Amino acid sequence: MIALTDRVGQAVAALRDNRLRTALSVLGIAIGIAAVMIVSTISRGGNHLVFSELQTFGLNSAWIYRDWDNDSPLERRREGSGIDSRDIAALQAARGELGIRHLSPIVRDYGEPSARRGGRFANVQLIGASVAYPDIVNDTLLGGRRLMHHDVAQRLPAALVAPEVIAKLFDDGEDPLGRTIEVGERRVRIVGLLAGKSRDFLSSIGSAGGQNANDRIVVPWTWLQRVRGDRAVDHLHIAVEDFDRAGQTADGIAQLLARRHDGLFNYTRETMATYIATTDSILSGVAIVGTIAASVSLLVGGMGIMNMMGTAVLERTREIGLRRAVGARRRDILWQFLIEAALISLVGGLLGLAIGAVISLIVVWLTGFPLLPSVPVIVGALLVSVLVGVLSGLLPARRAAKLEPVIALRAD
């Protein structure tokens, strides 16, 4: 321990004698470590943000709807969505066999309806759904109740209303529960208040899935069918029992629908599992590219240490010869230079982590990204910085250790 303390003290003294070169070498390592930390933090934060927004659609979700693409001039275009009320009953009966946890028919009003209360208006998405819809899309209520089976069976105009609609139609502090509002030419009664959802990041990157979730009015799908005057269901939104078998479950539903309609319609299915796999692949690729770029900075910092230590060997040749002449062993010289290189990289690594933390906080403040530093990445980056320093100093240290005392003492 005493020998190690002496060696560290000698290394600190030697580095202090060359402050400028030491500072530049430390800065080179610090920039590389800071880059690795920033890339890791932003990557993890972005990953968390994307997946938290995808969760607002339900991570076990799958969608099944009619495939409208039919370019054949020999086939007459068939009208209808290919899904109706009777199909829902058949799917409910087969849900265990198909692997369906929750099922909701979705009936839409695509006329961009406007909600009105007195002289106030709000553009809304009017969605007809079942009682299972909030469970599928992870909706939570701020007040009131959910849709009930009675609402669906009796086709009642009960409504769950999202926060932007409430803000536009009601004063602050006013209780909207139990109030009626007009949607199009119909009146609905507010029975539940939906909590807000953020899809800002998905919207900012142009994702179609980033549609606003805070201007929805959710009503019983049977009521909206009655308003439209038909029995059609626009598409199915389901939550599967097994995430890994989401595709098979959706395919089974599409096949059942095709059989029920005697093959008159083709169906398309989409699963959140596919979106998640694609998103994870893209984010992982971006993180890998960023890490490689940051690692190049770290490599450059290591080359700076190697250059500095090589110069130090040349400048301190007589010192090496003198130490060898008074009894220093080759390994003592080797350890001396390795400890100097390790100290440079350790200080550079710690400084880099501090710089990376400050820049990460600035990025979070500017972008709103969640700050999710990875402890393994931080520890790993610090260990890598020391390893880079030791490896970079190894060649000059071995060269110094191999110097013969007589030759070293004759050096200018």
Tab-separated table of C-alpha atoms in Angstrom:
chain	number	residue	atom	x	y	z
A	1	MET	CA	0.000	0.000	0.000
A	2	ILE	CA	2.884	2.353	0.821
A	3	ALA	CA	4.503	1.640	-2.547
A	4	LEU	CA	1.233	2.322	-4.326
A	5	THR	CA	0.774	5.581	-2.426
A	6	ASP	CA	4.283	6.648	-3.392
A	7	ARG	CA	3.655	5.788	-7.018
A	8	VAL	CA	0.422	7.782	-7.080
A	9	GLY	CA	2.169	10.720	-5.443
A	10	GLN	CA	4.967	10.609	-8.011
A	11	ALA	CA	2.417	10.370	-10.838
A	12	VAL	CA	0.518	13.419	-9.540
A	13	ALA	CA	3.779	15.384	-9.270
A	14	ALA	CA	4.784	14.429	-12.824
A	15	LEU	CA	1.393	15.414	-14.216
A	16	ARG	CA	1.479	18.693	-12.326
A	17	ASP	CA	4.784	19.553	-13.973
A	18	ASN	CA	3.045	19.349	-17.380
A	19	ARG	CA	-0.238	21.056	-16.566
A	20	LEU	CA	-1.197	22.122	-20.085
A	21	ARG	CA	-0.647	18.744	-21.713
A	22	THR	CA	-2.366	17.030	-18.800
A	23	ALA	CA	-5.355	19.368	-19.031
A	24	LEU	CA	-5.727	18.775	-22.791
A	25	SER	CA	-5.550	15.001	-22.336
A	26	VAL	CA	-8.090	15.140	-19.502
A	27	LEU	CA	-10.385	17.261	-21.689
A	28	GLY	CA	-10.159	14.765	-24.546
A	29	ILE	CA	-11.319	11.914	-22.322
A	30	ALA	CA	-13.963	14.135	-20.678
A	31	ILE	CA	-15.535	15.014	-24.027
A	32	GLY	CA	-15.758	11.344	-24.996
A	33	ILE	CA	-17.311	10.276	-21.688
A	34	ALA	CA	-19.724	13.227	-21.711
A	35	ALA	CA	-20.833	12.280	-25.231
A	36	VAL	CA	-21.458	8.656	-24.187
A	37	MET	CA	-23.493	9.762	-21.163
A	38	ILE	CA	-25.553	12.307	-23.110
A	39	VAL	CA	-26.356	9.809	-25.869
A	40	SER	CA	-27.346	7.182	-23.301
A	41	THR	CA	-29.516	9.564	-21.284
A	42	ILE	CA	-31.313	11.019	-24.306
A	43	SER	CA	-31.776	7.566	-25.835
A	44	ARG	CA	-33.315	6.134	-22.659
A	45	GLY	CA	-35.452	9.220	-22.156
A	46	GLY	CA	-36.731	9.147	-25.715
A	47	ASN	CA	-37.403	5.431	-25.462
A	48	HIS	CA	-39.388	5.918	-22.256
A	49	LEU	CA	-41.328	8.834	-23.759
A	50	VAL	CA	-42.275	6.969	-26.923
A	51	PHE	CA	-43.382	3.846	-25.085
A	52	SER	CA	-45.363	5.825	-22.509
A	53	GLU	CA	-47.274	7.451	-25.375
A	54	LEU	CA	-47.740	4.139	-27.180
A	55	GLN	CA	-49.213	2.834	-23.949
A	56	THR	CA	-52.098	5.290	-24.352
A	57	PHE	CA	-53.287	3.069	-27.214
A	58	GLY	CA	-52.941	-0.110	-25.151
A	59	LEU	CA	-49.771	-2.176	-25.535
A	60	ASN	CA	-51.812	-5.358	-26.086
A	61	SER	CA	-53.961	-3.708	-28.739
A	62	ALA	CA	-54.873	-5.029	-32.161
A	63	TRP	CA	-57.107	-3.485	-34.809
A	64	ILE	CA	-59.110	-5.363	-37.450
A	65	TYR	CA	-60.918	-3.639	-40.284
A	66	ARG	CA	-61.979	-4.161	-43.851
A	67	ASP	CA	-59.272	-3.989	-46.499
A	68	TRP	CA	-60.581	-1.431	-48.956
A	69	ASP	CA	-57.798	-1.915	-51.502
A	70	ASN	CA	-59.234	-3.674	-54.540
A	71	ASP	CA	-57.682	-2.735	-57.843
A	72	SER	CA	-59.283	-5.531	-59.865
A	73	PRO	CA	-61.635	-4.100	-62.555
A	74	LEU	CA	-63.392	-7.475	-62.761
A	75	GLU	CA	-64.749	-7.332	-59.213
A	76	ARG	CA	-67.640	-5.131	-58.216
A	77	ARG	CA	-66.864	-2.932	-55.257
A	78	ARG	CA	-68.931	-4.231	-52.350
A	79	GLU	CA	-70.429	-1.693	-49.966
A	80	GLY	CA	-70.211	-1.959	-46.210
A	81	SER	CA	-67.537	-2.184	-43.547
A	82	GLY	CA	-67.534	-5.979	-43.528
A	83	ILE	CA	-68.304	-6.016	-39.785
A	84	ASP	CA	-71.752	-5.723	-38.221
A	85	SER	CA	-73.512	-6.148	-34.892
A	86	ARG	CA	-74.039	-9.881	-35.334
A	87	ASP	CA	-70.301	-10.409	-35.779
A	88	ILE	CA	-69.702	-8.878	-32.352
A	89	ALA	CA	-71.855	-11.506	-30.656
A	90	ALA	CA	-70.033	-14.299	-32.535
A	91	LEU	CA	-66.633	-12.909	-31.542
A	92	GLN	CA	-67.672	-12.575	-27.896
A	93	ALA	CA	-68.693	-16.236	-27.924
A	94	ALA	CA	-65.306	-17.270	-29.351
A	95	ARG	CA	-63.106	-14.891	-27.333
A	96	GLY	CA	-61.526	-17.632	-25.216
A	97	GLU	CA	-60.653	-19.720	-28.261
A	98	LEU	CA	-59.252	-16.730	-30.144
A	99	GLY	CA	-57.267	-15.288	-27.233
A	100	ILE	CA	-59.252	-12.061	-26.810
A	101	ARG	CA	-59.037	-10.341	-23.425
A	102	HIS	CA	-61.209	-7.329	-24.254
A	103	LEU	CA	-63.206	-6.499	-27.356
A	104	SER	CA	-64.727	-3.209	-28.431
A	105	PRO	CA	-66.526	-2.449	-31.668
A	106	ILE	CA	-65.615	1.033	-32.875
A	107	VAL	CA	-68.212	3.141	-34.632
A	108	ARG	CA	-67.049	6.539	-35.832
A	109	ASP	CA	-68.656	9.763	-36.939
A	110	TYR	CA	-66.217	10.994	-39.559
A	111	GLY	CA	-68.121	14.203	-40.222
A	112	GLU	CA	-65.925	16.161	-37.764
A	113	PRO	CA	-68.854	16.860	-35.443
A	114	SER	CA	-68.935	19.883	-33.200
A	115	ALA	CA	-70.022	19.767	-29.583
A	116	ARG	CA	-72.037	22.713	-28.331
A	117	ARG	CA	-73.246	24.025	-25.008
A	118	GLY	CA	-74.968	27.355	-25.072
A	119	GLY	CA	-72.763	29.657	-27.121
A	120	ARG	CA	-69.638	27.528	-26.730
A	121	PHE	CA	-68.305	25.100	-29.307
A	122	ALA	CA	-65.623	22.427	-29.498
A	123	ASN	CA	-64.521	20.233	-32.405
A	124	VAL	CA	-64.517	16.648	-31.192
A	125	GLN	CA	-63.879	13.055	-32.160
A	126	LEU	CA	-67.109	11.148	-31.598
A	127	ILE	CA	-66.299	7.485	-30.908
A	128	GLY	CA	-68.818	4.729	-30.359
A	129	ALA	CA	-67.336	1.988	-28.198
A	130	SER	CA	-68.170	-0.733	-25.706
A	131	VAL	CA	-67.752	-0.884	-21.938
A	132	ALA	CA	-64.351	-2.577	-22.454
A	133	TYR	CA	-62.889	0.363	-24.398
A	134	PRO	CA	-61.292	2.153	-21.396
A	135	ASP	CA	-59.545	-1.077	-20.386
A	136	ILE	CA	-58.146	-1.563	-23.889
A	137	VAL	CA	-56.709	1.953	-24.268
A	138	ASN	CA	-55.751	2.466	-20.595
A	139	ASP	CA	-58.196	5.296	-20.014
A	140	THR	CA	-58.659	6.552	-16.475
A	141	LEU	CA	-61.516	8.605	-15.097
A	142	LEU	CA	-61.170	11.852	-13.193
A	143	GLY	CA	-64.760	11.634	-12.080
A	144	GLY	CA	-68.108	10.007	-12.730
A	145	ARG	CA	-68.512	6.472	-14.037
A	146	ARG	CA	-67.663	4.334	-17.026
A	147	LEU	CA	-70.053	3.221	-19.712
A	148	MET	CA	-72.186	0.347	-18.489
A	149	HIS	CA	-73.734	-2.660	-20.215
A	150	HIS	CA	-77.122	-1.072	-19.626
A	151	ASP	CA	-76.043	1.994	-21.647
A	152	VAL	CA	-75.017	-0.211	-24.562
A	153	ALA	CA	-78.038	-2.512	-24.439
A	154	GLN	CA	-80.531	0.381	-24.225
A	155	ARG	CA	-78.609	2.588	-26.698
A	156	LEU	CA	-78.482	5.433	-24.198
A	157	PRO	CA	-76.752	8.760	-24.988
A	158	ALA	CA	-74.234	8.453	-22.149
A	159	ALA	CA	-70.862	10.060	-22.778
A	160	LEU	CA	-67.303	9.986	-21.474
A	161	VAL	CA	-65.729	13.338	-22.271
A	162	ALA	CA	-62.031	14.238	-22.585
A	163	PRO	CA	-60.507	17.308	-20.872
A	164	GLU	CA	-60.134	19.658	-23.865
A	165	VAL	CA	-63.838	19.380	-24.588
A	166	ILE	CA	-64.687	20.119	-20.953
A	167	ALA	CA	-62.339	23.118	-20.919
A	168	LYS	CA	-63.994	24.608	-24.004
A	169	LEU	CA	-67.586	24.018	-22.950
A	170	PHE	CA	-67.507	24.671	-19.184
A	171	ASP	CA	-66.133	27.329	-16.857
A	172	ASP	CA	-63.345	26.536	-14.423
A	173	GLY	CA	-64.759	24.983	-11.285
A	174	GLU	CA	-68.057	24.094	-12.970
A	175	ASP	CA	-69.080	20.446	-12.530
A	176	PRO	CA	-69.907	18.917	-15.931
A	177	LEU	CA	-71.150	15.571	-14.588
A	178	GLY	CA	-74.794	14.996	-15.348
A	179	ARG	CA	-74.951	17.943	-17.780
A	180	THR	CA	-76.110	17.550	-21.357
A	181	ILE	CA	-74.285	18.838	-24.406
A	182	GLU	CA	-75.198	18.781	-28.077
A	183	VAL	CA	-73.106	16.760	-30.500
A	184	GLY	CA	-74.233	17.391	-34.009
A	185	GLU	CA	-78.005	17.350	-33.786
A	186	ARG	CA	-78.179	15.011	-30.792
A	187	ARG	CA	-77.912	15.493	-27.057
A	188	VAL	CA	-75.701	13.375	-24.838
A	189	ARG	CA	-75.355	13.333	-21.073
A	190	ILE	CA	-71.899	13.441	-19.499
A	191	VAL	CA	-71.470	10.495	-17.134
A	192	GLY	CA	-67.664	10.351	-16.883
A	193	LEU	CA	-64.630	12.604	-17.234
A	194	LEU	CA	-61.616	11.124	-19.017
A	195	ALA	CA	-58.120	11.962	-17.818
A	196	GLY	CA	-55.829	13.701	-20.280
A	197	LYS	CA	-53.273	11.830	-22.374
A	198	SER	CA	-50.056	13.038	-23.944
A	199	ARG	CA	-49.195	12.071	-27.511
A	200	ASP	CA	-47.176	15.201	-28.202
A	201	PHE	CA	-43.987	13.385	-29.179
A	202	LEU	CA	-45.744	11.064	-31.629
A	203	SER	CA	-47.491	14.087	-33.132
A	204	SER	CA	-44.221	16.011	-33.390
A	205	ILE	CA	-42.614	13.271	-35.496
A	206	GLY	CA	-45.637	13.081	-37.784
A	207	SER	CA	-46.976	9.777	-36.534
A	208	ALA	CA	-50.578	9.107	-37.486
A	209	GLY	CA	-50.946	7.486	-34.113
A	210	GLY	CA	-50.199	10.800	-32.496
A	211	GLN	CA	-53.776	12.009	-32.954
A	212	ASN	CA	-55.156	14.094	-30.119
A	213	ALA	CA	-56.709	11.924	-27.424
A	214	ASN	CA	-58.028	14.867	-25.424
A	215	ASP	CA	-60.862	15.956	-27.720
A	216	ARG	CA	-62.777	12.653	-27.604
A	217	ILE	CA	-66.358	11.995	-26.702
A	218	VAL	CA	-66.920	8.275	-26.167
A	219	VAL	CA	-70.512	7.013	-26.398
A	220	PRO	CA	-72.106	3.544	-26.607
A	221	TRP	CA	-71.477	2.106	-30.041
A	222	THR	CA	-75.078	0.997	-30.313
A	223	TRP	CA	-76.316	4.568	-29.759
A	224	LEU	CA	-74.055	5.908	-32.502
A	225	GLN	CA	-75.262	3.154	-34.830
A	226	ARG	CA	-78.820	4.300	-34.207
A	227	VAL	CA	-77.833	7.905	-34.924
A	228	ARG	CA	-76.189	6.822	-38.191
A	229	GLY	CA	-79.111	4.564	-39.052
A	230	ASP	CA	-77.133	1.388	-39.778
A	231	ARG	CA	-75.725	-1.743	-38.112
A	232	ALA	CA	-72.173	-1.354	-39.406
A	233	VAL	CA	-69.052	-1.407	-37.232
A	234	ASP	CA	-66.108	0.549	-38.645
A	235	HIS	CA	-63.421	-1.579	-37.045
A	236	LEU	CA	-62.599	-3.717	-34.039
A	237	HIS	CA	-60.227	-2.694	-31.277
A	238	ILE	CA	-59.176	-5.597	-29.089
A	239	ALA	CA	-56.757	-6.343	-26.281
A	240	VAL	CA	-55.142	-9.747	-26.713
A	241	GLU	CA	-54.467	-12.200	-23.926
A	242	ASP	CA	-50.898	-12.929	-25.060
A	243	PHE	CA	-48.763	-10.076	-26.368
A	244	ASP	CA	-46.455	-12.480	-28.223
A	245	ARG	CA	-49.421	-14.016	-30.053
A	246	ALA	CA	-51.147	-10.760	-30.973
A	247	GLY	CA	-50.696	-11.407	-34.682
A	248	GLN	CA	-52.196	-14.896	-34.477
A	249	THR	CA	-55.178	-13.615	-32.502
A	250	ALA	CA	-55.837	-10.832	-35.011
A	251	ASP	CA	-55.489	-13.303	-37.910
A	252	GLY	CA	-57.980	-15.636	-36.241
A	253	ILE	CA	-60.510	-12.820	-35.913
A	254	ALA	CA	-60.026	-11.805	-39.551
A	255	GLN	CA	-60.519	-15.416	-40.670
A	256	LEU	CA	-63.681	-15.762	-38.594
A	257	LEU	CA	-65.095	-12.571	-40.107
A	258	ALA	CA	-64.233	-13.757	-43.630
A	259	ARG	CA	-66.058	-17.050	-43.022
A	260	ARG	CA	-69.104	-15.307	-41.606
A	261	HIS	CA	-69.338	-13.093	-44.700
A	262	ASP	CA	-68.673	-15.941	-47.156
A	263	GLY	CA	-65.390	-14.437	-48.319
A	264	LEU	CA	-67.021	-11.291	-49.701
A	265	PHE	CA	-64.572	-9.032	-47.821
A	266	ASN	CA	-60.868	-9.033	-47.144
A	267	TYR	CA	-59.600	-7.809	-43.774
A	268	THR	CA	-56.497	-6.036	-42.584
A	269	ARG	CA	-55.107	-6.265	-39.102
A	270	GLU	CA	-52.600	-4.161	-37.205
A	271	THR	CA	-51.074	-4.889	-33.832
A	272	MET	CA	-49.319	-2.725	-31.302
A	273	ALA	CA	-46.715	-5.488	-31.033
A	274	THR	CA	-45.652	-4.693	-34.609
A	275	TYR	CA	-45.432	-0.965	-33.883
A	276	ILE	CA	-43.439	-1.623	-30.719
A	277	ALA	CA	-40.985	-3.905	-32.540
A	278	THR	CA	-40.507	-1.307	-35.286
A	279	THR	CA	-40.117	1.529	-32.799
A	280	ASP	CA	-37.674	-0.449	-30.676
A	281	SER	CA	-35.611	-1.285	-33.755
A	282	ILE	CA	-35.451	2.376	-34.831
A	283	LEU	CA	-34.595	3.659	-31.356
A	284	SER	CA	-31.960	0.959	-30.881
A	285	GLY	CA	-30.395	1.854	-34.221
A	286	VAL	CA	-30.284	5.533	-33.324
A	287	ALA	CA	-28.750	4.705	-29.938
A	288	ILE	CA	-26.094	2.481	-31.556
A	289	VAL	CA	-25.146	5.164	-34.079
A	290	GLY	CA	-24.947	7.770	-31.322
A	291	THR	CA	-22.861	5.482	-29.120
A	292	ILE	CA	-20.447	4.762	-31.975
A	293	ALA	CA	-20.074	8.486	-32.638
A	294	ALA	CA	-19.467	9.124	-28.935
A	295	SER	CA	-16.982	6.256	-28.782
A	296	VAL	CA	-14.977	7.867	-31.571
A	297	SER	CA	-14.546	10.897	-29.313
A	298	LEU	CA	-13.362	8.585	-26.544
A	299	LEU	CA	-10.926	6.921	-28.938
A	300	VAL	CA	-9.528	10.304	-29.930
A	301	GLY	CA	-9.088	11.097	-26.234
A	302	GLY	CA	-7.178	7.830	-25.784
A	303	MET	CA	-4.899	8.699	-28.672
A	304	GLY	CA	-4.263	12.022	-26.973
A	305	ILE	CA	-3.136	10.213	-23.816
A	306	MET	CA	-0.872	7.945	-25.854
A	307	ASN	CA	0.695	10.942	-27.545
A	308	MET	CA	1.174	12.728	-24.235
A	309	MET	CA	2.732	9.709	-22.543
A	310	GLY	CA	5.036	9.113	-25.514
A	311	THR	CA	6.228	12.691	-25.280
A	312	ALA	CA	6.680	12.315	-21.526
A	313	VAL	CA	8.909	9.268	-22.035
A	314	LEU	CA	11.118	11.196	-24.422
A	315	GLU	CA	11.372	14.194	-22.085
A	316	ARG	CA	12.047	12.099	-18.995
A	317	THR	CA	14.558	9.660	-20.462
A	318	ARG	CA	17.391	10.859	-18.209
A	319	GLU	CA	15.071	10.621	-15.185
A	320	ILE	CA	14.250	7.040	-16.140
A	321	GLY	CA	17.931	6.232	-16.511
A	322	LEU	CA	18.702	7.773	-13.119
A	323	ARG	CA	15.939	5.816	-11.404
A	324	ARG	CA	17.094	2.596	-13.036
A	325	ALA	CA	20.677	3.322	-11.974
A	326	VAL	CA	19.707	3.677	-8.294
A	327	GLY	CA	17.760	0.391	-8.248
A	328	ALA	CA	14.345	0.950	-9.821
A	329	ARG	CA	13.103	-2.174	-11.582
A	330	ARG	CA	11.518	-2.297	-15.024
A	331	ARG	CA	8.093	-2.935	-13.515
A	332	ASP	CA	8.470	0.129	-11.284
A	333	ILE	CA	8.957	2.296	-14.367
A	334	LEU	CA	6.084	0.510	-16.116
A	335	TRP	CA	3.725	1.090	-13.194
A	336	GLN	CA	4.796	4.725	-12.920
A	337	PHE	CA	3.646	5.584	-16.422
A	338	LEU	CA	0.542	3.359	-16.294
A	339	ILE	CA	-0.626	5.098	-13.102
A	340	GLU	CA	-0.117	8.496	-14.751
A	341	ALA	CA	-2.235	7.402	-17.734
A	342	ALA	CA	-4.903	5.924	-15.449
A	343	LEU	CA	-5.069	9.132	-13.377
A	344	ILE	CA	-5.541	11.241	-16.508
A	345	SER	CA	-8.366	9.017	-17.742
A	346	LEU	CA	-10.007	8.742	-14.299
A	347	VAL	CA	-10.066	12.498	-13.793
A	348	GLY	CA	-11.223	12.934	-17.386
A	349	GLY	CA	-13.973	10.354	-16.844
A	350	LEU	CA	-15.262	12.054	-13.693
A	351	LEU	CA	-15.162	15.451	-15.386
A	352	GLY	CA	-16.946	13.974	-18.406
A	353	LEU	CA	-19.731	12.576	-16.220
A	354	ALA	CA	-20.178	16.009	-14.617
A	355	ILE	CA	-20.287	17.716	-18.026
A	356	GLY	CA	-22.665	15.071	-19.361
A	357	ALA	CA	-24.989	15.506	-16.364
A	358	VAL	CA	-25.123	19.291	-16.834
A	359	ILE	CA	-25.782	19.037	-20.586
A	360	SER	CA	-28.406	16.325	-20.007
A	361	LEU	CA	-30.218	18.606	-17.548
A	362	ILE	CA	-30.148	21.408	-20.112
A	363	VAL	CA	-31.554	19.091	-22.790
A	364	VAL	CA	-34.314	17.984	-20.405
A	365	TRP	CA	-35.133	21.609	-19.606
A	366	LEU	CA	-35.298	22.553	-23.298
A	367	THR	CA	-37.155	19.507	-24.636
A	368	GLY	CA	-39.113	18.106	-21.711
A	369	PHE	CA	-37.542	14.661	-22.190
A	370	PRO	CA	-37.555	12.548	-19.032
A	371	LEU	CA	-34.115	12.301	-17.449
A	372	LEU	CA	-33.262	8.604	-17.207
A	373	PRO	CA	-29.523	8.148	-16.701
A	374	SER	CA	-28.363	4.549	-16.702
A	375	VAL	CA	-26.232	3.621	-13.694
A	376	PRO	CA	-24.622	0.668	-15.554
A	377	VAL	CA	-23.773	2.990	-18.461
A	378	ILE	CA	-22.280	5.587	-16.097
A	379	VAL	CA	-20.180	3.003	-14.249
A	380	GLY	CA	-19.256	1.336	-17.525
A	381	ALA	CA	-18.237	4.646	-19.105
A	382	LEU	CA	-16.008	5.412	-16.137
A	383	LEU	CA	-14.367	1.980	-16.278
A	384	VAL	CA	-13.956	2.292	-20.039
A	385	SER	CA	-12.277	5.680	-19.620
A	386	VAL	CA	-9.754	4.180	-17.184
A	387	LEU	CA	-9.227	1.199	-19.484
A	388	VAL	CA	-8.681	3.494	-22.469
A	389	GLY	CA	-6.148	5.472	-20.455
A	390	VAL	CA	-4.264	2.368	-19.305
A	391	LEU	CA	-4.204	0.836	-22.783
A	392	SER	CA	-3.162	4.154	-24.302
A	393	GLY	CA	-0.344	4.495	-21.783
A	394	LEU	CA	0.751	0.864	-22.029
A	395	LEU	CA	2.921	1.218	-25.134
A	396	PRO	CA	4.826	4.302	-23.924
A	397	ALA	CA	5.155	2.726	-20.452
A	398	ARG	CA	6.657	-0.479	-21.887
A	399	ARG	CA	9.038	1.559	-23.991
A	400	ALA	CA	10.118	3.485	-20.896
A	401	ALA	CA	10.578	0.277	-18.890
A	402	LYS	CA	12.822	-1.260	-21.575
A	403	LEU	CA	15.280	1.648	-21.596
A	404	GLU	CA	18.764	0.628	-20.507
A	405	PRO	CA	20.133	2.837	-17.680
A	406	VAL	CA	23.422	3.717	-19.437
A	407	ILE	CA	21.699	4.675	-22.699
A	408	ALA	CA	19.017	6.649	-20.843
A	409	LEU	CA	21.585	8.626	-18.852
A	410	ARG	CA	23.381	9.639	-22.056
A	411	ALA	CA	20.155	11.080	-23.563
A	412	ASP	CA	19.992	14.830	-24.114
